[in-house]
C-alpha positions in Angstrom: -23.0 -39.7 81.3 -21.2 -36.6 80.3 -21.5 -34.0 77.3 -18.8 -32.3 76.1 -19.5 -28.6 75.3 -17.8 -28.3 71.3 -16.5 -24.5 71.4 -17.8 -24.5 67.8 -19.9 -21.3 66.0 -22.6 -22.3 64.8 -22.5 -20.6 61.4 -18.0 -22.1 60.6 -20.1 -26.0 61.6 -21.5 -27.0 57.9 -24.1 -28.1 57.1 -25.7 -31.4 57.0 -26.2 -32.9 53.7 -25.0 -29.2 52.2 -21.7 -29.1 50.3 -19.4 -27.3 52.1 -19.1 -23.4 51.3 -16.2 -23.3 48.8 -13.5 -20.8 48.9 -13.4 -18.0 45.5 -11.3 -18.0 43.1 -8.2 -15.7 43.5 -9.0 -12.8 41.0 -7.2 -13.0 37.5 -4.0 -9.4 38.1 -5.0 -7.4 36.0 -1.9 -6.3 33.4 0.6 -4.5 34.6 -0.2 0.2 33.3 3.5 0.2 31.7 3.2 -3.1 30.0 -0.3 -2.3 28.5 0.6 1.5 27.8 4.4 -0.4 26.1 1.2 -2.5 23.9 -0.6 0.7 22.9 2.3 2.1 21.9 3.3 -0.8 19.5 -0.3 -0.9 17.9 -0.8 2.8 17.4 3.1 2.9 16.4 2.2 -0.2 13.6 -1.0 1.8 12.6 0.4 5.2 12.1 3.7 3.4 10.2 1.0 1.7 8.1 -1.1 4.5 7.5 2.2 6.2 6.1 4.0 3.7 3.7 0.1 4.3 2.3 0.2 7.5 1.9 3.6 7.6 0.1 2.5 5.2 -2.0 -0.4 6.8 -3.2 1.7 10.7 -3.4 4.7 8.4 -5.6 2.0 7.4 -7.7 0.4 11.1 -8.2 3.0 12.4 -9.0 5.0 9.9 -11.6 0.8 9.2 -13.0 1.0 13.2 -13.4 4.4 13.0 -15.0 4.4 10.2 -17.1 0.3 11.8 -18.9 2.4 15.3 -18.8 4.6 14.5 -21.5 3.3 12.0 -23.6 0.2 14.3 -24.0 3.3 17.4 -25.0 4.2 14.0 -27.2 1.1 13.2 -28.8 0.7 17.4 -29.2 3.9 17.9 -31.0 2.7 14.9 -33.3 -0.2 16.6 -34.3 0.9 19.4 -35.5 3.6 17.9 -37.5 0.8 16.2 -39.0 2.2 12.5 -38.1 -0.8 9.9 -38.2 -1.5 7.6 -35.7 -3.1 4.6 -35.5 -5.1 4.1 -32.5 -3.2 6.5 -30.8 -0.4 3.7 -29.9 2.4 5.5 -30.9 5.6 5.9 -28.3 3.3 3.6 -26.1 6.5 1.7 -25.8 8.5 4.0 -24.4 5.3 5.6 -22.1 6.2 1.9 -20.8 10.1 2.1 -20.0 9.8 6.4 -18.2 7.1 4.5 -16.5 9.2 2.0 -15.1 12.6 3.9 -14.8 11.0 6.7 -12.5 8.2 3.6 -10.6 12.6 1.8 -10.0 14.3 5.5 -8.2 11.4 5.6 -6.0 9.8 2.2 -5.0 14.3 1.4 -3.7 14.0 4.4 -2.0 11.3 3.8 -0.1 12.2 0.1 -0.2 15.6 0.9 0.6 14.6 3.1 3.7 12.3 0.2 5.0 15.3 -2.1 4.6 17.7 -0.1 6.0 14.9 0.4 8.8 15.3 -3.7 9.8 11.5 -3.3 8.6 12.0 -5.8 5.8 14.8 -8.3 5.1 16.6 -7.5 1.5 14.4 -10.3 -0.4 11.5 -8.9 0.6 12.8 -5.4 -0.6 13.2 -6.3 -4.0 10.4 -8.3 -4.3 8.7 -5.0 -3.2 9.7 -3.2 -6.2 9.4 -6.1 -8.7 6.3 -5.6 -8.4 6.4 -1.9 -7.7 8.3 -2.1 -11.4 5.3 -4.5 -12.8 2.4 -2.6 -11.6 4.0 -0.1 -12.9 4.6 -0.7 -16.9 1.0 -1.3 -17.1 -0.5 1.4 -15.5 1.3 3.4 -17.4 1.0 2.2 -20.9 -3.1 2.2 -19.8 -2.2 6.0 -19.2 0.1 6.6 -21.5 -3.5 5.3 -24.5 -5.7 7.3 -22.4 -3.4 10.7 -23.1 -2.8 10.4 -27.0 -6.8 9.0 -27.7 -8.0 12.3 -26.2 -5.2 14.6 -27.4 -5.4 12.9 -31.0 -9.2 13.5 -30.6 -9.0 16.6 -29.4 -6.4 17.7 -33.0 -8.8 16.9 -35.1 -11.6 20.3 -33.1 -11.1 23.4 -32.8 -9.5 23.8 -29.0 -6.8 25.1 -28.4 -3.9 24.1 -27.8 -2.8 24.7 -24.0 -6.9 23.0 -23.2 -6.0 19.9 -25.5 -2.8 19.6 -23.8 -4.5 19.9 -20.0 -7.7 17.6 -20.8 -5.1 15.0 -22.2 -3.0 14.9 -18.9 -5.7 15.0 -16.7 -7.4 12.7 -18.5 -4.2 9.7 -19.0 -3.2 10.9 -14.9 -6.8 9.7 -14.1 -6.2 6.1 -16.1 -3.4 6.2 -15.1 -3.9 6.1 -11.6 -6.6 4.3 -11.3 -6.0 0.8 -12.7 -3.0 1.2 -11.1 -5.0 1.0 -7.9 -7.4 -1.5 -9.9 -4.1 -3.7 -10.1 -2.3 -3.6 -6.5 -6.7 -4.1 -5.2 -7.1 -6.7 -7.9 -3.8 -8.3 -5.8 -1.6 -8.3 -9.3 0.5 -5.9 -7.5 1.4 -8.5 -4.3 1.6 -11.3 -6.3 4.2 -10.0 -8.1 5.9 -9.1 -5.4 5.4 -12.5 -3.3 6.7 -15.2 -6.2 9.9 -11.9 -7.3 10.3 -12.8 -2.7 10.2 -15.7 -2.8 13.0 -16.3 -5.8 15.2 -13.9 -4.3 14.8 -15.9 -1.1 15.8 -19.3 -3.0 18.9 -17.0 -3.9 20.4 -16.3 -0.9 
């Protein structure tokens, strides 16, 4: 009886009772360097844009708050020199709120108008953000004005020099203005007003 020889190498023959070796899975394709660089560039650009917008907003708040506090302190100092008695240092708060609203309307309009021009936000979003900024400034400007006038009125009863009174009143009102503005934005007041205004403007379009 003849025996047929099989010319198959033993290491290519599967062992009886053992599973056959499976081919190794192909490694996932690595992203192309160009695509990865483009993704990182977009991320960096977004981060830089957000930081720039935040820095511009903080600078805007600082300038508007400082100018408003100076005017509030100067007005209170002049009235104290004339011997006008202010009850609770509340005289002129409405005017201070109006000045804050007008300044913020201009600066926020320019800032968000530029964002709109660049195509980053819609018309409704731009309008909503302006309304949110103005509403926040009205509140923080009013609180800052109360602080300025209260400090000036209190110091005017002492022997402090007028320039010192003006400086302390300005710095006090400025600090309160900035602090209240920050807290209102942090608490979501500004964002809520902006979102509600945006939705309203979207319905009108």
